[in-house]
Coordinates of C-alpha atoms in Angstrom, one line a residue:
X1 CA 8.0 17.1 19.9
X2 CA 5.4 15.1 17.9
X3 CA 3.7 12.2 19.5
X4 CA 3.0 9.7 16.7
X5 CA 1.2 6.4 16.6
X6 CA 1.8 3.7 14.0
X7 CA -1.5 1.9 13.3
X8 CA -1.0 -1.6 11.7
X9 CA -4.0 -3.7 10.8
X10 CA -3.2 -7.5 11.0
X11 CA -5.0 -10.6 9.8
X12 CA -3.0 -13.9 10.1
X13 CA 0.3 -12.2 10.1
X14 CA 2.2 -14.4 12.6
X15 CA 4.9 -15.1 9.9
X16 CA 5.8 -11.4 9.3
X17 CA 4.9 -9.9 12.7
X18 CA 8.2 -10.4 14.4
X19 CA 10.1 -8.7 11.7
X20 CA 7.5 -6.0 11.4
X21 CA 7.8 -5.2 15.2
X22 CA 11.6 -5.3 15.0
X23 CA 11.8 -2.9 12.1
X24 CA 9.1 -0.4 13.4
X25 CA 10.6 -0.5 16.9
X26 CA 14.0 0.4 15.4
X27 CA 12.4 3.2 13.4
X28 CA 10.5 4.6 16.3
X29 CA 13.6 4.5 18.6
X30 CA 15.6 6.4 15.9
X31 CA 12.8 9.0 15.6
X32 CA 12.8 9.5 19.3
X33 CA 16.6 9.6 19.5
X34 CA 16.7 12.3 16.8
X35 CA 14.0 14.3 18.6
X36 CA 11.6 13.9 15.7
X37 CA 9.0 11.9 17.8
X38 CA 8.1 12.1 21.5
X39 CA 8.7 9.2 23.9
X40 CA 5.1 8.7 24.2
X41 CA 4.9 7.5 20.6
X42 CA 3.6 4.0 20.2
X43 CA 2.9 1.2 17.7
X44 CA -0.7 -0.1 17.7
X45 CA -1.3 -3.5 16.1
X46 CA -5.0 -4.3 15.3
X47 CA -5.8 -8.1 15.2
X48 CA -8.7 -8.3 12.8
X49 CA -10.0 -11.6 14.1
X50 CA -6.9 -13.7 13.1
X51 CA -7.1 -17.5 13.1
X52 CA -3.4 -17.9 13.8
X53 CA -1.1 -16.7 16.7
X54 CA -1.2 -13.0 15.7
X55 CA -2.9 -11.8 18.9
X56 CA -0.6 -14.0 21.1
X57 CA 2.4 -12.5 19.5
X58 CA 1.0 -9.0 20.0
X59 CA 0.5 -9.7 23.7
X60 CA 4.0 -11.2 23.9
X61 CA 5.6 -8.2 22.2
X62 CA 3.6 -5.7 24.3
X63 CA 5.0 -7.3 27.5
X64 CA 8.6 -7.1 26.2
X65 CA 8.4 -3.8 24.3
X66 CA 7.0 -0.7 25.9
X67 CA 6.3 0.8 22.5
X68 CA 4.0 -2.1 21.4
X69 CA 0.2 -1.9 22.0
X70 CA -2.6 -3.9 20.5
X71 CA -6.3 -4.0 19.8
X72 CA -8.2 -7.2 19.3
X73 CA -11.5 -7.3 17.5
X74 CA -14.0 -9.8 18.5
X75 CA -14.2 -11.2 15.0
X76 CA -13.0 -10.5 11.5
X77 CA -14.4 -7.2 10.2
X78 CA -12.3 -6.5 7.2
X79 CA -9.2 -4.3 6.6
X80 CA -11.0 -1.0 6.5
X81 CA -12.9 -1.6 9.8
X82 CA -9.8 -2.9 11.5
X83 CA -7.8 0.2 10.3
X84 CA -10.6 2.5 11.6
X85 CA -10.7 0.8 14.9
X86 CA -7.0 1.5 15.4
X87 CA -7.3 5.1 14.2
X88 CA -10.2 5.7 16.6
X89 CA -8.3 4.0 19.5
X90 CA -5.2 6.2 18.9
X91 CA -7.4 9.4 18.6
X92 CA -6.8 11.6 21.6
X93 CA -3.6 9.9 22.6
X94 CA -1.2 11.4 20.0
X95 CA -0.6 14.3 17.7
X96 CA -0.8 12.3 14.6
X97 CA -1.3 8.7 13.3
X98 CA 0.6 6.9 10.4
X99 CA -1.3 3.8 9.1
X100 CA 0.6 1.1 7.3
X101 CA 0.2 -2.5 6.4
X102 CA 2.0 -5.3 8.4
X103 CA 3.5 -6.9 5.4
X104 CA 6.5 -4.4 5.2
X105 CA 5.7 -3.4 1.7
X106 CA 5.3 0.2 2.6
X107 CA 8.7 2.0 2.9
X108 CA 9.1 3.1 6.5
X109 CA 12.2 5.1 5.5
X110 CA 9.9 7.9 4.4
X111 CA 8.2 8.3 7.8
X112 CA 10.6 11.1 8.7
X113 CA 9.2 13.0 5.6
X114 CA 5.6 12.3 6.7
X115 CA 6.3 13.9 10.2
X116 CA 8.2 16.8 8.6
X117 CA 5.3 17.7 6.4
X118 CA 2.9 17.4 9.3
X119 CA 5.1 19.8 11.4
X120 CA 5.0 22.2 8.4
X121 CA 1.2 22.4 8.8
X122 CA -0.2 19.4 6.7
X123 CA -3.0 17.7 8.5
X124 CA -3.1 14.8 6.0
X125 CA 0.0 13.3 4.2
X126 CA -0.5 10.7 1.6
X127 CA 2.0 8.0 0.8
X128 CA 1.9 7.6 -3.0
X129 CA 3.6 4.8 -5.0
X130 CA 6.2 6.4 -7.4
X131 CA 5.9 3.4 -9.8
X132 CA 4.3 0.0 -10.3
X133 CA 7.2 -1.7 -12.1
X134 CA 7.2 -4.6 -9.6
X135 CA 3.5 -5.4 -10.2
X136 CA 2.4 -7.9 -12.7
X137 CA 1.0 -6.6 -16.0
X138 CA -2.6 -7.6 -14.9
X139 CA -2.4 -6.0 -11.5
X140 CA -0.7 -2.8 -12.7
X141 CA -3.2 -2.4 -15.6
X142 CA -6.3 -3.1 -13.5
X143 CA -5.2 -0.9 -10.6
X144 CA -4.4 2.1 -12.8
X145 CA -7.6 1.5 -14.8
X146 CA -9.6 1.5 -11.5
X147 CA -8.2 4.8 -10.3
X148 CA -8.9 6.4 -13.7
X149 CA -12.4 5.0 -13.6
X150 CA -13.0 6.3 -10.2
X151 CA -11.9 9.8 -11.3
X152 CA -14.2 9.5 -14.3
X153 CA -17.1 8.9 -11.9
X154 CA -16.3 12.0 -10.0
X155 CA -14.7 10.4 -6.9
X156 CA -11.9 12.4 -5.3
X157 CA -9.3 9.7 -4.9
X158 CA -5.5 10.0 -4.7
X159 CA -3.9 8.1 -7.7
X160 CA -1.6 5.2 -6.6
X161 CA -2.4 5.7 -3.0
X162 CA -3.5 2.8 -0.7
X163 CA -3.8 3.2 3.1
X164 CA -0.2 4.4 3.9
X165 CA -0.9 7.9 5.2
X166 CA -0.6 10.3 8.1
X167 CA -3.6 11.8 9.8
X168 CA -3.3 14.6 12.3
X169 CA -5.5 15.0 15.4
X170 CA -8.0 17.4 13.6
X171 CA -8.3 15.0 10.6
X172 CA -8.9 12.1 13.0
X173 CA -11.6 14.1 14.8
X174 CA -13.2 14.8 11.4
X175 CA -13.0 11.2 10.3
X176 CA -14.8 10.2 13.5
X177 CA -17.9 12.1 12.2
X178 CA -18.2 9.9 9.2
X179 CA -20.6 7.3 10.3
X180 CA -21.2 5.1 7.2
X181 CA -21.0 1.4 7.6
X182 CA -19.7 0.7 4.1
X183 CA -16.2 2.0 4.7
X184 CA -13.9 3.1 1.8
X185 CA -11.3 5.2 3.6
X186 CA -9.4 6.1 0.4
X187 CA -12.5 8.0 -0.6
X188 CA -13.4 9.4 2.8
X189 CA -10.1 10.9 3.7
X190 CA -10.0 13.3 0.8
X191 CA -13.5 14.6 1.7
X192 CA -12.1 15.8 5.1
X193 CA -10.2 18.6 3.5
X194 CA -7.5 20.5 5.5
X195 CA -4.1 21.0 4.1
X196 CA -2.5 17.9 2.6
X197 CA 0.7 16.8 0.8
X198 CA 2.2 13.7 -0.8
X199 CA 5.3 11.6 0.0
X200 CA 6.4 9.3 -2.9
X201 CA 8.0 5.9 -2.2
X202 CA 8.8 2.6 -3.9
X203 CA 6.8 -0.3 -2.7
X204 CA 8.7 -3.5 -1.8
X205 CA 7.9 -7.2 -2.1
X206 CA 5.9 -8.8 0.8
X207 CA 8.4 -9.9 3.4
X208 CA 6.6 -13.1 4.4
X209 CA 3.2 -14.8 4.3
X210 CA 0.5 -14.4 1.6
X211 CA -1.5 -11.5 0.4
X212 CA -4.8 -11.0 2.2
X213 CA -6.3 -9.5 -1.0
X214 CA -6.8 -12.1 -3.6
X215 CA -8.6 -11.2 -6.9
X216 CA -12.1 -11.9 -5.5
X217 CA -11.6 -9.5 -2.6
X218 CA -9.9 -6.9 -4.7
X219 CA -13.0 -6.9 -7.1
X220 CA -15.4 -6.6 -4.1
X221 CA -13.3 -3.8 -2.6
X222 CA -13.4 -2.0 -5.9
X223 CA -17.1 -2.3 -6.3
X224 CA -17.6 -1.1 -2.7
X225 CA -15.5 2.0 -3.5
X226 CA -17.5 2.7 -6.7
X227 CA -20.9 2.4 -5.2
X228 CA -20.0 4.1 -1.9
X229 CA -19.0 7.3 -3.6
X230 CA -20.8 7.7 -6.9
X231 CA -24.4 7.4 -8.2
X232 CA -23.2 7.6 -11.8
X233 CA -23.8 3.9 -12.4
X234 CA -27.5 4.6 -11.6
X235 CA -27.5 7.5 -14.0
X236 CA -25.9 5.4 -16.6
X237 CA -28.7 2.9 -16.4
X238 CA -31.2 5.7 -17.0
X239 CA -29.2 6.9 -20.0
X240 CA -29.0 3.4 -21.5
X241 CA -32.8 3.0 -21.0
X242 CA -33.4 6.2 -22.9
X243 CA -31.1 5.2 -25.7
X244 CA -32.8 1.8 -26.0
X245 CA -36.2 3.4 -26.0
X246 CA -35.1 5.7 -28.9
X247 CA -33.7 2.7 -30.8
X248 CA -36.9 0.8 -30.2
X249 CA -39.0 3.6 -31.6
X250 CA -36.7 3.7 -34.7
X251 CA -37.1 -0.1 -35.1
X252 CA -40.8 0.1 -34.7
X253 CA -41.0 2.9 -37.5
X254 CA -38.8 0.8 -39.7
X255 CA -40.9 -2.3 -39.1
X256 CA -44.1 -0.4 -39.9
X257 CA -42.7 1.1 -43.1
X258 CA -41.5 -2.3 -44.2
X259 CA -45.1 -3.8 -43.7
X260 CA -46.7 -0.9 -45.6
X261 CA -44.2 -1.4 -48.5
X262 CA -44.8 -5.2 -48.6
X263 CA -41.3 -6.0 -47.6
X264 CA -41.3 -9.2 -45.5
X265 CA -38.1 -10.4 -43.8
X266 CA -37.7 -13.4 -41.6
X267 CA -36.5 -11.7 -38.4
X268 CA -36.2 -14.7 -36.1
X269 CA -32.4 -14.3 -35.4
X270 CA -32.5 -10.6 -34.9
X271 CA -35.6 -10.9 -32.6
X272 CA -33.9 -13.6 -30.4
X273 CA -30.7 -11.5 -30.2
X274 CA -32.7 -8.5 -29.2
X275 CA -34.6 -10.4 -26.5
X276 CA -31.4 -11.9 -25.0
X277 CA -29.6 -8.6 -25.1
X278 CA -32.4 -6.7 -23.4
X279 CA -32.9 -9.5 -20.9
X280 CA -29.1 -9.4 -20.0
X281 CA -29.1 -5.6 -19.8
X282 CA -32.2 -5.7 -17.4
X283 CA -30.5 -8.3 -15.1
X284 CA -27.3 -6.3 -15.1
X285 CA -29.2 -3.0 -14.3
X286 CA -31.2 -4.7 -11.5
X287 CA -27.8 -6.0 -10.1
X288 CA -26.5 -2.5 -10.0
X289 CA -29.6 -1.2 -8.3
X290 CA -29.6 -4.1 -6.0
X291 CA -26.0 -3.2 -4.9
X292 CA -27.1 0.3 -3.9
X293 CA -30.2 -1.0 -2.2
X294 CA -28.1 -3.4 -0.2
X295 CA -25.8 -0.6 1.0
X296 CA -28.8 1.4 2.0
X297 CA -30.0 -1.6 4.0
X298 CA -26.7 -1.9 5.8
X299 CA -26.6 1.8 6.6
X300 CA -30.1 1.9 7.9
X301 CA -29.5 -0.9 10.3
X302 CA -26.5 1.1 11.6
X303 CA -24.9 -2.0 13.2
X304 CA -21.5 -1.4 15.0
X305 CA -18.7 -1.4 12.4
X306 CA -16.5 -3.4 14.8
X307 CA -16.3 -4.6 18.4
X308 CA -13.1 -4.3 20.5
X309 CA -12.6 -7.3 22.7
X310 CA -9.2 -6.4 24.2
X311 CA -6.9 -3.4 24.2
X312 CA -3.4 -3.0 25.3
X313 CA -1.6 0.4 25.3
X314 CA 1.6 0.6 27.3
X315 CA 3.0 3.5 29.1
X316 CA -0.3 5.4 29.9
X317 CA -1.5 5.8 33.6
X318 CA -5.1 4.8 34.0
X319 CA -6.1 8.2 35.4
X320 CA -4.7 10.0 32.4
X321 CA -6.2 7.7 29.8
X322 CA -9.2 5.8 31.3
X323 CA -9.9 4.0 27.9
X324 CA -6.4 2.4 27.9
X325 CA -7.1 -0.9 29.7
X326 CA -6.2 -4.5 28.9
X327 CA -9.6 -6.0 28.4
X328 CA -12.6 -4.0 27.3
X329 CA -15.7 -4.5 25.3
X330 CA -16.7 -1.6 23.1
X331 CA -19.1 -1.3 20.1
X332 CA -18.3 1.3 17.5

């Protein structure tokens, strides 16, 4: 049978966490009862430096429920780093990992299909939204536009896929070799290769609490994804520069011919517009270059992506899994 871990990043999720544990526990027990998952299967909740009682709840549930484990990061490191810490903690303890959000929007009813495809030989299984009818027009249009834009830039990304996916042990080993500090797992996972498949599902409304991805964070996440996997924006700057140079030469020739022909025109407005346009374009271009330079700066420093303060994994003897202790300090 398959030993599976559910990895669930959490940030200020005290409102929804009891229901999440309840539903995932029921699902895991059903999988074990139906001989789909092994009894060593677990749920691993990652507290990403929450300011509420998220970690206290994880500790409480872990003492009451043998299937519940937890990882506490020393401070908030963002969703992608929190997810990676859970995946790397689970690596070596299971056959495969299924990552999902704590807000219960991902349909856990399709988990059986995830495992089935894994048993058929798929090392990576992507959970893909079958539609976005429940999204607002703005969110739907911007999300779909973003996926199309990423594809245009040459980024290998799965359309309408977030972070609901299954990764087998080989995929986890491969993922651990990617050392970049600027994480965008939706772009990294397709680079791993291996046989993959898709499971389609309907995304539900958030059960409780507020979204941890307001517009500002979504925009920053989108920019990180673009600049982490494509240098086409830099090439675009070069192409725009070449076009402007050509237009400038044409303008110079036109001005020279006008002077020679004695045609004088008051060009104050057009001159000011040109200066403002070129100035704005230069600032925009410098901003794009600065974003890439900033990423290089972060990568060169190679600081740890997260630090684990505490770890709780139930049901594993210390001699079998020496990393499974209740209080550890680990930089990764």
